[in-house]
XYZ file of C-alpha atoms in Angstrom:
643
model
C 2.579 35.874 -36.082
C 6.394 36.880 -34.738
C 5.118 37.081 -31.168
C 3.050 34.166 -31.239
C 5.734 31.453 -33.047
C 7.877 33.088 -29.727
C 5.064 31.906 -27.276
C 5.067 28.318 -29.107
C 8.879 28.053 -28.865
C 8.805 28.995 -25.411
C 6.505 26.233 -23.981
C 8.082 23.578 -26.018
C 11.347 24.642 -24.348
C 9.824 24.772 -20.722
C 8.780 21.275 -21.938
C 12.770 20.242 -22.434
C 13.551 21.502 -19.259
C 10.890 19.746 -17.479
C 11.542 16.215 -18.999
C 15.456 16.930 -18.343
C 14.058 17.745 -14.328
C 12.056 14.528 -14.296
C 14.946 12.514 -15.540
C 17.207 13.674 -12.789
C 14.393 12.660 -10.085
C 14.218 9.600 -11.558
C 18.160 9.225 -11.180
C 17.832 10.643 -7.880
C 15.114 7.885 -7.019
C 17.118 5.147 -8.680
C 20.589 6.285 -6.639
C 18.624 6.257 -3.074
C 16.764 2.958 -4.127
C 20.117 1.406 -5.410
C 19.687 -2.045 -3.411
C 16.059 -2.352 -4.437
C 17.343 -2.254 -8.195
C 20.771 -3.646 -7.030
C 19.857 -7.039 -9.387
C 18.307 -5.142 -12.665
C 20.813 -5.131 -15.521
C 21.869 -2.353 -17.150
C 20.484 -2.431 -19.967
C 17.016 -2.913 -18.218
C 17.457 0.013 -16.284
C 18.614 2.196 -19.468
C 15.295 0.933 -20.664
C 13.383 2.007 -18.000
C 15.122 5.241 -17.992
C 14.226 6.122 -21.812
C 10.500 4.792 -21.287
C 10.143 6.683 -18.634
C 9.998 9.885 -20.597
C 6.658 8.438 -21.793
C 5.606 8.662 -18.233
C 6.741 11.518 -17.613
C 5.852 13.597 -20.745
C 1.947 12.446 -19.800
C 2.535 14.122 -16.275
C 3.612 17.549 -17.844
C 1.597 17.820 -19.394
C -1.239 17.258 -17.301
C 0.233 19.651 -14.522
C 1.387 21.895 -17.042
C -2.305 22.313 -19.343
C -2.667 25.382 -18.141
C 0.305 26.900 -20.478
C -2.367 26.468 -23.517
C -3.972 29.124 -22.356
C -1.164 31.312 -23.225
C -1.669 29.988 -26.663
C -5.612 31.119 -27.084
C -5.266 33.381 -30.503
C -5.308 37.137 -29.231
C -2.845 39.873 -28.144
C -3.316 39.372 -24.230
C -0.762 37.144 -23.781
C 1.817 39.731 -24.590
C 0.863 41.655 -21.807
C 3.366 42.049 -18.683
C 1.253 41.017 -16.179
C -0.117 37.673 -18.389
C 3.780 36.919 -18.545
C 4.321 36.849 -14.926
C 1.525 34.723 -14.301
C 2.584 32.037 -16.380
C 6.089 32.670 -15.662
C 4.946 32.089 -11.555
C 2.471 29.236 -12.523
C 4.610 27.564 -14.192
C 7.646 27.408 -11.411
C 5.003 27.455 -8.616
C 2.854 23.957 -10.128
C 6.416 22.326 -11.010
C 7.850 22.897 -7.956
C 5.537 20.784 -6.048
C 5.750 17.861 -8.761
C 9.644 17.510 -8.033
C 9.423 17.757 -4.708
C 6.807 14.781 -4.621
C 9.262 13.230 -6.809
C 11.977 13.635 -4.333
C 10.135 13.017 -1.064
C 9.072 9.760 -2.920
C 12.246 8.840 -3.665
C 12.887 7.680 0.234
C 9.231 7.275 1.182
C 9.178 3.847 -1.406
C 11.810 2.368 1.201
C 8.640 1.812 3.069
C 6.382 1.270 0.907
C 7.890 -0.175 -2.094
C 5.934 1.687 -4.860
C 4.724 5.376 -5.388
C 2.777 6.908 -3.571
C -0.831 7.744 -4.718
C -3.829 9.608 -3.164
C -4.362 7.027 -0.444
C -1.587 9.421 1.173
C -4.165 12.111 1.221
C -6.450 10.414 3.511
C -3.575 10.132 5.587
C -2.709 13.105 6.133
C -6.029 14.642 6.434
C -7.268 12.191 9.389
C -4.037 12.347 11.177
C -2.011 14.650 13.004
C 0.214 12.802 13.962
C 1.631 12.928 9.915
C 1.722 16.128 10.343
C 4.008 16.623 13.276
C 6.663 13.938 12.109
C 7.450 16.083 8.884
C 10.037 18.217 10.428
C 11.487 15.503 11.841
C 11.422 13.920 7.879
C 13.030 16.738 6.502
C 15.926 16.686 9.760
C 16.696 12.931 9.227
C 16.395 13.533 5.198
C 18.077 17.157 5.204
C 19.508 15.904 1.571
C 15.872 15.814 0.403
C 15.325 19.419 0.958
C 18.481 20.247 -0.254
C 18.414 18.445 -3.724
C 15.052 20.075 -4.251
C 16.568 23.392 -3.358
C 18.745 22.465 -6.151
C 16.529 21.476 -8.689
C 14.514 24.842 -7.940
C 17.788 26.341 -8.729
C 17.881 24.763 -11.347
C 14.552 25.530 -13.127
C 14.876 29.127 -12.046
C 17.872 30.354 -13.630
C 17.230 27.727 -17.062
C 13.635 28.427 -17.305
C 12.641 29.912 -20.633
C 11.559 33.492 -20.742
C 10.066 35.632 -22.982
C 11.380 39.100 -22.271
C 8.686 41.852 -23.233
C 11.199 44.472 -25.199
C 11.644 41.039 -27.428
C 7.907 41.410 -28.571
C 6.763 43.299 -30.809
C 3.457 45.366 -32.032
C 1.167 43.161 -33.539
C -2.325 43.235 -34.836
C -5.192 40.757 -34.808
C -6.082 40.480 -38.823
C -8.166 37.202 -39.952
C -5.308 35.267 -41.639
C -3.653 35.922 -38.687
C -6.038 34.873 -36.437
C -6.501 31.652 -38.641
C -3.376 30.714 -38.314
C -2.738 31.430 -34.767
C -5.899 28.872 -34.313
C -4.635 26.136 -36.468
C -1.170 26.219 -34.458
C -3.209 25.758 -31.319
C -5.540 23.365 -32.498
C -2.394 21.109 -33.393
C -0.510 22.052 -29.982
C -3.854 21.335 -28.014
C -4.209 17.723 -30.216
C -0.350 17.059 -29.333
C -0.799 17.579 -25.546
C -4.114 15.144 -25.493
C -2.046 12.666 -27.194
C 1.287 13.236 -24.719
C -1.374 12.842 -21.470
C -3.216 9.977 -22.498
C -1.224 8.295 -25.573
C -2.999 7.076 -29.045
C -5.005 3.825 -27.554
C -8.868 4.195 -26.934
C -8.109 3.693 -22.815
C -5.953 6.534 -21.649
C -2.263 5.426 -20.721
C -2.259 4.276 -16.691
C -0.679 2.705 -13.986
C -0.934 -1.009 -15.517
C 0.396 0.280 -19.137
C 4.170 0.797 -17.175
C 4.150 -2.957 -16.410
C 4.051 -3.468 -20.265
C 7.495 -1.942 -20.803
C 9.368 -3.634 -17.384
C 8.805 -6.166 -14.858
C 6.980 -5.145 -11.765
C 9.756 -4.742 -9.764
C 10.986 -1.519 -11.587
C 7.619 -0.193 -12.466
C 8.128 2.415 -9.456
C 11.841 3.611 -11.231
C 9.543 3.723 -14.812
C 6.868 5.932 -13.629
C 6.696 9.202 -11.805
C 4.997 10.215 -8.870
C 2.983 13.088 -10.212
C 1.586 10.746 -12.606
C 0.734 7.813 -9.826
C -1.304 10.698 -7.989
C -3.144 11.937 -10.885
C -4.189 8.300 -12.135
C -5.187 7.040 -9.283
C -7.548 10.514 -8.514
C -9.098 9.148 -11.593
C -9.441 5.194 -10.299
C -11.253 6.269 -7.243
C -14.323 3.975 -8.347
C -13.868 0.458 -9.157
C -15.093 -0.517 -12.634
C -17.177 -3.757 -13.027
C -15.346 -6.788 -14.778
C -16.807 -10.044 -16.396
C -14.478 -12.356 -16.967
C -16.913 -15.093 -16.256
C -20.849 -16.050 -16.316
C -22.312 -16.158 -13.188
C -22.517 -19.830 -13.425
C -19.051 -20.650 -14.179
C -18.051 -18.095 -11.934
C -19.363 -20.178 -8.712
C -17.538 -22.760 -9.667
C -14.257 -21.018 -9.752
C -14.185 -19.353 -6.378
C -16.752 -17.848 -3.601
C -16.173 -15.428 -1.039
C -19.062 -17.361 1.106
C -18.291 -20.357 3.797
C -20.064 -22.793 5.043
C -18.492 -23.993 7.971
C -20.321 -27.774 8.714
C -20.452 -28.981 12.051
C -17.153 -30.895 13.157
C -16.969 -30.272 17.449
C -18.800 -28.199 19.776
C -17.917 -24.788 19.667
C -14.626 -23.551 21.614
C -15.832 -20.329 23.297
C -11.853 -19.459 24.016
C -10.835 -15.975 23.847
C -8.922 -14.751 20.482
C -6.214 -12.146 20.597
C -4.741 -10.761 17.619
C -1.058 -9.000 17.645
C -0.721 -7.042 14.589
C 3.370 -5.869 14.492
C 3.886 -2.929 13.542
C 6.888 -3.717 10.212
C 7.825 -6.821 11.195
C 8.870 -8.631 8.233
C 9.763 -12.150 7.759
C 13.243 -11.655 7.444
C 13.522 -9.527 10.643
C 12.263 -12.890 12.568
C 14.946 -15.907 13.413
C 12.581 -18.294 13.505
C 11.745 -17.865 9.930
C 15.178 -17.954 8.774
C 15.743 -14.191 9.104
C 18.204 -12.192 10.752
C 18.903 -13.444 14.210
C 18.605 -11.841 17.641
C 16.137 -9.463 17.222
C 13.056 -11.068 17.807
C 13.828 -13.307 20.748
C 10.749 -13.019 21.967
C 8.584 -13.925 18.971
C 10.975 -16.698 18.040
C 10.458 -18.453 21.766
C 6.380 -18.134 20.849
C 6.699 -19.416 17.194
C 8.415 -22.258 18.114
C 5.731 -23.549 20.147
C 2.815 -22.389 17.759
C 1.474 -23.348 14.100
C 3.564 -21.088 12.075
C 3.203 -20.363 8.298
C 6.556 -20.015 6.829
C 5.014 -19.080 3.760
C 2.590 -16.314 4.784
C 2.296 -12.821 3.111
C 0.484 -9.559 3.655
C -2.528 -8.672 1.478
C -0.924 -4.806 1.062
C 2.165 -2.663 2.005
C 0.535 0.023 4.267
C -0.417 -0.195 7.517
C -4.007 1.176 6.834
C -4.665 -1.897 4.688
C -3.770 -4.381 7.230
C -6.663 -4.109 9.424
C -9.846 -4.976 6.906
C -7.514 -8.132 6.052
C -7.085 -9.345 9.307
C -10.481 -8.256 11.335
C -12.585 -8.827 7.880
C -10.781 -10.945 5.472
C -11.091 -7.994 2.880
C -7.776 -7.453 0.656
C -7.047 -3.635 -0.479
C -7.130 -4.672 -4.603
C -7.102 -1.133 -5.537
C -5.364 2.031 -5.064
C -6.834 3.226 -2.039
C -6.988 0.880 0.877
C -10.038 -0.461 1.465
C -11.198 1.425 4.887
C -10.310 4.651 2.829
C -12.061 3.826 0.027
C -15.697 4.802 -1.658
C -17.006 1.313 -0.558
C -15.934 1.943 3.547
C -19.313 2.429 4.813
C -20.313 -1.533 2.978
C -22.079 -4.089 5.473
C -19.457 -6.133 6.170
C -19.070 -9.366 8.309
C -16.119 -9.395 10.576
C -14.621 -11.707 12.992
C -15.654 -9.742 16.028
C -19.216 -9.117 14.641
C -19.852 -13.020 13.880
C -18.234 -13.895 17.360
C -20.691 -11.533 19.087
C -23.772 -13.718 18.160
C -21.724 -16.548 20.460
C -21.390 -13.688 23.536
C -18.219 -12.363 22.775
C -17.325 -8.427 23.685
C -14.963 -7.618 21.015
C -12.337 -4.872 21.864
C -9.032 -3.391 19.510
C -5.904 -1.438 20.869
C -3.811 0.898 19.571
C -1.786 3.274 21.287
C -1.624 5.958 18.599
C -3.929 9.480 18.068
C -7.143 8.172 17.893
C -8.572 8.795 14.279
C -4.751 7.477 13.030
C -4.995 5.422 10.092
C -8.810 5.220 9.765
C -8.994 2.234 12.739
C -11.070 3.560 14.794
C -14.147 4.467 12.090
C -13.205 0.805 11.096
C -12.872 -0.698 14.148
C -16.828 0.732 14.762
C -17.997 -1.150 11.114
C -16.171 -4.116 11.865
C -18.440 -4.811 14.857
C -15.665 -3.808 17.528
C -17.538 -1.678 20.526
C -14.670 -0.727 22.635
C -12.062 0.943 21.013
C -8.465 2.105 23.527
C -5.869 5.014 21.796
C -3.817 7.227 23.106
C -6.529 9.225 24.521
C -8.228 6.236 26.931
C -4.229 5.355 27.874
C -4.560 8.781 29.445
C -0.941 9.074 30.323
C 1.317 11.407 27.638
C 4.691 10.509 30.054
C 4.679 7.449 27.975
C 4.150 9.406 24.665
C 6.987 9.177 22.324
C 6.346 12.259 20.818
C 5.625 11.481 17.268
C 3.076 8.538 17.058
C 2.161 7.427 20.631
C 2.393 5.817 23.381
C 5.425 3.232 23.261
C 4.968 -0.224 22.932
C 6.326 -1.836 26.655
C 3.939 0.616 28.447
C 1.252 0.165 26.259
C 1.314 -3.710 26.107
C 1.395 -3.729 30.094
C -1.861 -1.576 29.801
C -3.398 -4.062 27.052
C -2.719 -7.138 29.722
C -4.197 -5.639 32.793
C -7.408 -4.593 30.201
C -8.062 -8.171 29.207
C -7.507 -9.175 32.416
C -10.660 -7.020 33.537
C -12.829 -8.482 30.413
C -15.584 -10.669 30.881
C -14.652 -13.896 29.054
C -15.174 -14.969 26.030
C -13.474 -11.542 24.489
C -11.879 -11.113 21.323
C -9.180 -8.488 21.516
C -6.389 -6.838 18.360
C -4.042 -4.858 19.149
C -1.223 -3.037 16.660
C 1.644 -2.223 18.317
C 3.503 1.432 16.784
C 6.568 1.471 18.315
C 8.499 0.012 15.356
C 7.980 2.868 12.585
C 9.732 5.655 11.606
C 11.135 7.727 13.306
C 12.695 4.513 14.782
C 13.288 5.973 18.214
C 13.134 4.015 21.477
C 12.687 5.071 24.996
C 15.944 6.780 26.746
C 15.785 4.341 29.272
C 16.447 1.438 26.851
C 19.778 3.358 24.894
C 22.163 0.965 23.830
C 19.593 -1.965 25.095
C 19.309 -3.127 21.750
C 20.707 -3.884 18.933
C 20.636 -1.523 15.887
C 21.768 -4.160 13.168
C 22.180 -2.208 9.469
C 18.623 -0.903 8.969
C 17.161 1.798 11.349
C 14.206 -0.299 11.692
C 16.047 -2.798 13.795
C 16.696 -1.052 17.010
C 13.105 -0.219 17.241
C 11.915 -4.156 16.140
C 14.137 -5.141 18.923
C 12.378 -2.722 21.438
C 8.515 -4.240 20.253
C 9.521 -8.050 20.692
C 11.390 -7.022 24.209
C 7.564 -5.523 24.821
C 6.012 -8.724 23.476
C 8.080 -10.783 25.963
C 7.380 -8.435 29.097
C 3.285 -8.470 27.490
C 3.465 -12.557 27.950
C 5.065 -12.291 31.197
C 2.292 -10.821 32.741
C -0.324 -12.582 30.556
C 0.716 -15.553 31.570
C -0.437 -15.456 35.272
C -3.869 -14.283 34.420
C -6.590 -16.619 34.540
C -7.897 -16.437 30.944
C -4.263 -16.594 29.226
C -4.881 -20.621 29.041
C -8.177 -20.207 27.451
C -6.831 -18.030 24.812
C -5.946 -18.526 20.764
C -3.173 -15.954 19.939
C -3.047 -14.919 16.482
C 0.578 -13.109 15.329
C 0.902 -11.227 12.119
C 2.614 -7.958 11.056
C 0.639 -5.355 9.097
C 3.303 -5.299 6.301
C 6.717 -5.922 5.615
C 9.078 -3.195 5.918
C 13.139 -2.112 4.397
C 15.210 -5.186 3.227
C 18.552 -6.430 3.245
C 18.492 -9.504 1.332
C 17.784 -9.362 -1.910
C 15.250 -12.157 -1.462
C 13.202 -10.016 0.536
C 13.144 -7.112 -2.071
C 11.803 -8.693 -4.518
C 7.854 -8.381 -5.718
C 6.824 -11.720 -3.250
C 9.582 -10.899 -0.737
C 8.153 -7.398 -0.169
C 4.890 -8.726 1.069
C 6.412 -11.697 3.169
C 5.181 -11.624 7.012
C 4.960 -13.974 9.668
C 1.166 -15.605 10.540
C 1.258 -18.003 13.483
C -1.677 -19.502 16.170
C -0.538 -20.296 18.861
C -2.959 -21.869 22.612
C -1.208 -22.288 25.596
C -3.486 -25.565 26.378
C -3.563 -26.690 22.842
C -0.189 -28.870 22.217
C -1.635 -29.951 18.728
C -1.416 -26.236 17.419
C 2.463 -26.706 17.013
C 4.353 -26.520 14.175
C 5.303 -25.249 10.698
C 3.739 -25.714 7.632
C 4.589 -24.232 4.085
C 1.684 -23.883 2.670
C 1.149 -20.349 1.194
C -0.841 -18.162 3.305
C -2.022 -14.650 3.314
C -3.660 -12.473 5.750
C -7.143 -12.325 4.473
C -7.043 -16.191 5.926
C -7.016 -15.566 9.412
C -10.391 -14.748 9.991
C -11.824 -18.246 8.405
C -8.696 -19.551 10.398
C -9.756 -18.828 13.766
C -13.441 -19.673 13.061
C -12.764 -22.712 11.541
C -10.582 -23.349 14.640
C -13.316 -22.500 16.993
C -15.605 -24.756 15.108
C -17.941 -21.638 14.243
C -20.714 -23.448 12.120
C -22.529 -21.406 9.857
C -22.079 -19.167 6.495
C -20.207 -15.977 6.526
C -18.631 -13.964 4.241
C -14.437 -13.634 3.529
C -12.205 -13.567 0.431
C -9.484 -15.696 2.172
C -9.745 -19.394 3.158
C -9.255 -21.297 6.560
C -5.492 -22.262 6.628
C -6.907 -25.105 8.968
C -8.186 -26.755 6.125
C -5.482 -28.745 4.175
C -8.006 -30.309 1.307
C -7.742 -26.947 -1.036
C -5.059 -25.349 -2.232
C -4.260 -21.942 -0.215
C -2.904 -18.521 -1.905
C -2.232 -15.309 -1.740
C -3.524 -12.132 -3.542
C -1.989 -8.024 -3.137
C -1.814 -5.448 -5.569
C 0.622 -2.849 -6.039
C 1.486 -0.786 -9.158
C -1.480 -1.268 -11.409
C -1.247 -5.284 -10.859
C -2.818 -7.536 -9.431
C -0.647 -10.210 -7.716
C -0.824 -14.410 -7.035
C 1.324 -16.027 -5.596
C 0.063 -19.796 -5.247
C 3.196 -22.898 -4.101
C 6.093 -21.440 -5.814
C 4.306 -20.339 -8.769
C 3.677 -16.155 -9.193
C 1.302 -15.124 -11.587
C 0.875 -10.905 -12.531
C -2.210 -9.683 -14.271
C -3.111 -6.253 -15.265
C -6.251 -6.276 -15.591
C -6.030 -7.481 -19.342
C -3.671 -10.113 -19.715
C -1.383 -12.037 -17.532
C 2.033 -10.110 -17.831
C 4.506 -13.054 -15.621
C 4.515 -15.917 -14.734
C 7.269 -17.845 -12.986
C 8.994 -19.567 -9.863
C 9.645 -17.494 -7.164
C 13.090 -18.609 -7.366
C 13.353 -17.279 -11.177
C 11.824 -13.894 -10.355
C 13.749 -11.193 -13.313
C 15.026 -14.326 -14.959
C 11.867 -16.538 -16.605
C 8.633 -14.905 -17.313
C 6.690 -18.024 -18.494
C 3.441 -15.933 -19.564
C 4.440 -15.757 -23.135
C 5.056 -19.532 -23.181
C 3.852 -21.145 -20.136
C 5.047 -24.983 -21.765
C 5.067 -27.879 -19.723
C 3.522 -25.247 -16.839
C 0.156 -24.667 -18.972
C -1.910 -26.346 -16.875
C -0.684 -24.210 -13.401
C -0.939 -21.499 -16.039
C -4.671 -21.934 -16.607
C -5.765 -22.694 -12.961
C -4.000 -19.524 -11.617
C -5.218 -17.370 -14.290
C -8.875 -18.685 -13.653
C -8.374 -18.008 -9.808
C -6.959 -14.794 -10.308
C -10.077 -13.675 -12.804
C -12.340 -14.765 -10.714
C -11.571 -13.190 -7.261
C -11.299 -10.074 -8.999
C -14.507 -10.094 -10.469
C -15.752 -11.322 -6.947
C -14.004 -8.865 -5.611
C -15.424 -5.517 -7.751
C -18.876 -6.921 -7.551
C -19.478 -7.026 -4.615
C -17.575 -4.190 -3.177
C -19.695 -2.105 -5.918
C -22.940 -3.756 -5.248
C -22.406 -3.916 -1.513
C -22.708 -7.545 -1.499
C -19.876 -8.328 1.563
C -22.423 -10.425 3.521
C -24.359 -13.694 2.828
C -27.424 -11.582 3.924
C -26.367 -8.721 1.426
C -26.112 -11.662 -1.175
C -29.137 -13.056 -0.342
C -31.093 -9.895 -0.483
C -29.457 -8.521 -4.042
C -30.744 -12.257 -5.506
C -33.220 -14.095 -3.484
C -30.620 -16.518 -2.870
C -26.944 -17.226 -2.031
C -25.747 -15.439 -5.200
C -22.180 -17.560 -5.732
């Protein structure tokens, strides 16, 4: 029994160690993240800190299961070469867990939360990830180097058990009893560390129990974000509601009634790569970086309150083509429910002879646009490799944006008309270089971002320049939008609304009534009803958002990011995990009332956004698990229109 009480004592100190080497990532996170946190008390963050542990303790132990098998009854396990397996498991499997803590720990400044597998279809469908990491590791040299530490570290404090320390022993049947009973109770313990004592095993939504949302991403670990949401990669069906009361909560179908004869004007849809609401003047952001944009905002219908639908740029595209949000931890064209029929705003336009067409000057295969960009409807797709010109590659991502946006131009210009066109620009995205031509052209202001924002809207403005001579620029709805909202400098902007705040504008040269601004909350997921609504499309199609034209409902917006699901309707925010509604407040109270436990004089608001939220959800994970995202896929599944 000597040499097996040794093996016990030695994995419950590797244990010590490894909890002490999370808690230092987490302060490592927390210390590069310092103006994300900059308005969290103290005391809040000591909280997070020590509940943490919880977190982290389940993610041990689920990288780390393979150290009971050096506690299976039996004399093997005192064998050299057993020793130096676990000894080499057990530095190699940690190793990688700290560094994705680390690499984390700057990759949620664009992001805002952990990352989970979604980054695995990234990486797999694009080389272009691939060939920016050395320049991540050169820009983020400290990265490397605190993980060299922490390897350090674990190396020279990691608990051995030297082989002259063990002695002799034989296998007799009280000992072998014993030896089981110990690792029946060690076995029970790590269960209960990786999935905690309730009947549901402890996830991402459980962290927002112990904080607010905002520090959810300091509470948890990375590790454990990958490993839970491995396990989400199916939606589960919820039923909140009857199907009866649930149609008359909310429906994802339109019926667009006949008010004018259909405008068969061309539709183009700019997509900005990280341009964030508070990078834009017009939107009472930081000034003189988006000169451009501001001079087109300020003769189009702009939505001061508008928001993404996600914070990656793979999740902007299904919002804006398709008017599908990413509610889950994969983005939606990444997800088991890609290959879904679909209606899209390119695929309805084509029944009114529209060609529909998307640009992006990246690898093609980046991001997953092209495959959806083919389901969406769109037949001609233009990368990098139709640009057919690497001199105006910029060597990580693409080709940059002024080239590229002359190309787009001259391609519209050779359409047949009506077209509807997209286009995401790239230029404005880590590694936030510009062309050498352009040095000291632009600002940099005190985010890297900046420079290379700057550089897009100057290609935006030379874009229009030439647009504007063409002959179907004047027959032409513009849509602008940014994919997500990138690093912040006010605080206002990095909080769990401001991190999703974006511009959304129309804008029609010959329309003078499309002028504007309007403060009605809107969300990405509403420009395709938007523009059909604006085109007078009659007919039913199929969309989770709502036609920002029409000012007789009330308009919201819906994301999800750390295990919660997110509405933000007026100035009121409502959180929900899944369960129970865990805030709800003003905007402007955001860390300071949380009126879920007592929503008072606000019960009413209460109840309609929690009967909103409920709903869309279960809307939502029906029919992306049915593959019910048409009125004809609706029809089909019930012999009638099913909401």
């Amino acid at each position: 029994m000597h040499n097996y009480t040794q093996h016990v004592w030695l994995l419950v100190k590797r244990f010590i160690l490894l909890i002490l080497l999370y808690f230092i990532s987490r302060l490592f996170f927390y210390i590069l993240n310092a103006s994300y946190f900059n308005d969290i008390s103290f005391l809040r963050l000591s909280k997070d800190f020590i509940y943490g542990t919880r977190f982290d303790i389940a993610a041990i132990v689920f990288t780390n299961f393979f150290m009971l098998a050096f506690l299976v009854p039996g004399t093997y396990k005192n064998h050299k070469i057993a020793l130096v397996t676990a000894d080499i498991l057990f530095f190699t499997i940690n190793s990688v867990a700290i560094l994705s803590n680390l690499v984390d720990s700057k990759f949620f400044d664009f992001i805002n939360k952990r990352s989970t597998t979604a980054i695995f279809s990234l990486m797999s469908g694009d080389t272009g990830v691939w060939k920016l990491i050395p320049r991540f590791m050169r820009d983020y040299w400290y990265i490397a180097l605190s993980w060299v530490f922490l390897l350090v570290v674990m190396w020279k404090l990691r608990p051995v058990l030297p082989t002259v320390k063990l002695v002799r022993e034989k296998m007799t049947l009280k000992s072998l009893g014993k030896q089981s009973a110990i690792f029946i109770f060690v076995a029970l313990l790590m269960v209960l560390g990786a999935r905690g004592t309730k009947l549901k095993p402890i996830g991402m939504a459980d962290a927002a129990s112990y904080t607010e949302l905002k520090c959810v991403p300091l509470l948890i670990n990375t590790p454990f974000s990958l490993i839970k949401t491995v396990e989400n990669e199916n939606l589960s069906e919820v039923n909140y509601y009857t199907p009866e009361e649930l149609k008359k909560i909310y429906s994802p179908i339109h019926n667009n009634p006949v008010h004018g004869k259909f405008r068969k004007m061309n539709v183009v849809i700019f997509i900005l790569e990280s341009f964030s609401k508070e990078y834009c003047g017009y939107l009472g952001g930081l000034k003189g970086f988006t000169p451009n944009l501001d001079s087109i905002l300020d003769q189009s219908l702009v939505f001061t309150n508008a928001y993404a639908n996600g914070t990656q740029s793979y999740e902007a595209m299904p919002a804006i083509i398709a008017g599908i949000p990413s509610l889950m931890d994969r983005p939606y064209s990444g997800s088991n429910y890609a290959d879904n029929i679909i209606e899209s705003l390119p695929g309805l336009l084509k029944s009114r002879g529209y060609q529909a067409s998307f640009f992006h000057g990246g690898n093609n295969g980046t991001m997953n646009f092209e495959n959806f960009a083919h389901i969406a409807g769109i037949e001609n797709y233009y990368g990098r490799k139709e640009y057919n010109d690497d001199r105006d590659y910029d060597g990580h991502w693409g080709i940059w944006d002024e080239p590229f946006l002359g190309y787009y131009a001259r391609k519209l210009d050779s359409f047949r008309e009506p077209f509807f066109s997209a286009v995401f620009t790239l230029s404005s995205h880590h590694p936030y270089s510009i062309p050498d031509k352009y040095a000291g052209k632009f600002r940099k202001g005190d985010l890297p971002v900046l420079q290379t924002i700057a550089y897009a809207d100057f290609a935006l403005g030379e874009f229009f320049k030439t647009a504007c001579k063409m002959d179907w620029y004047n027959n032409t709805l513009f849509v602008f939008t940014a994919d997500h909202a990138a690093q912040a400098i006010n605080q206002t902007y990095n909080s769990t609304t401001g991190m999703f705040a974006i511009p959304i504008a129309f804008f029609s040269p010959s329309d003078s009534s499309l002028r504007g601004r309007n403060s009605e909350t809107a969300q990405q997921i509403d420009i395709m009803p938007s523009v059909l609504d604006y085109l007078h499309y009659e007919g039913e199609y199929f969309a989770f958002g709502e036609s920002l034209l029409n000012n007789t409902i009330t308009h919201r917006s819906i994301s999800y990011v750390n295990g919660v699901y997110q509405l933000i309707e007026d100035e009121n925010v409502m959180q929900f995990d899944g369960k129970n509604v865990i805030a709800f407040y003003k905007k402007s109270q955001e860390g300071k009332v949380n009126l879920a436990v007592d929503p008072g004089g606000n019960s009413k608001e209460f109840g309609v956004m929690e009967s909103h939220l409920k709903a869309i959800l279960q809307t939502y994970k029906s029919c992306l698990i049915h593959n019910r995202m048409s009125v004809e896929q609706n029809m089909k599944a019930t012999g009638e229109n099913s909401f």
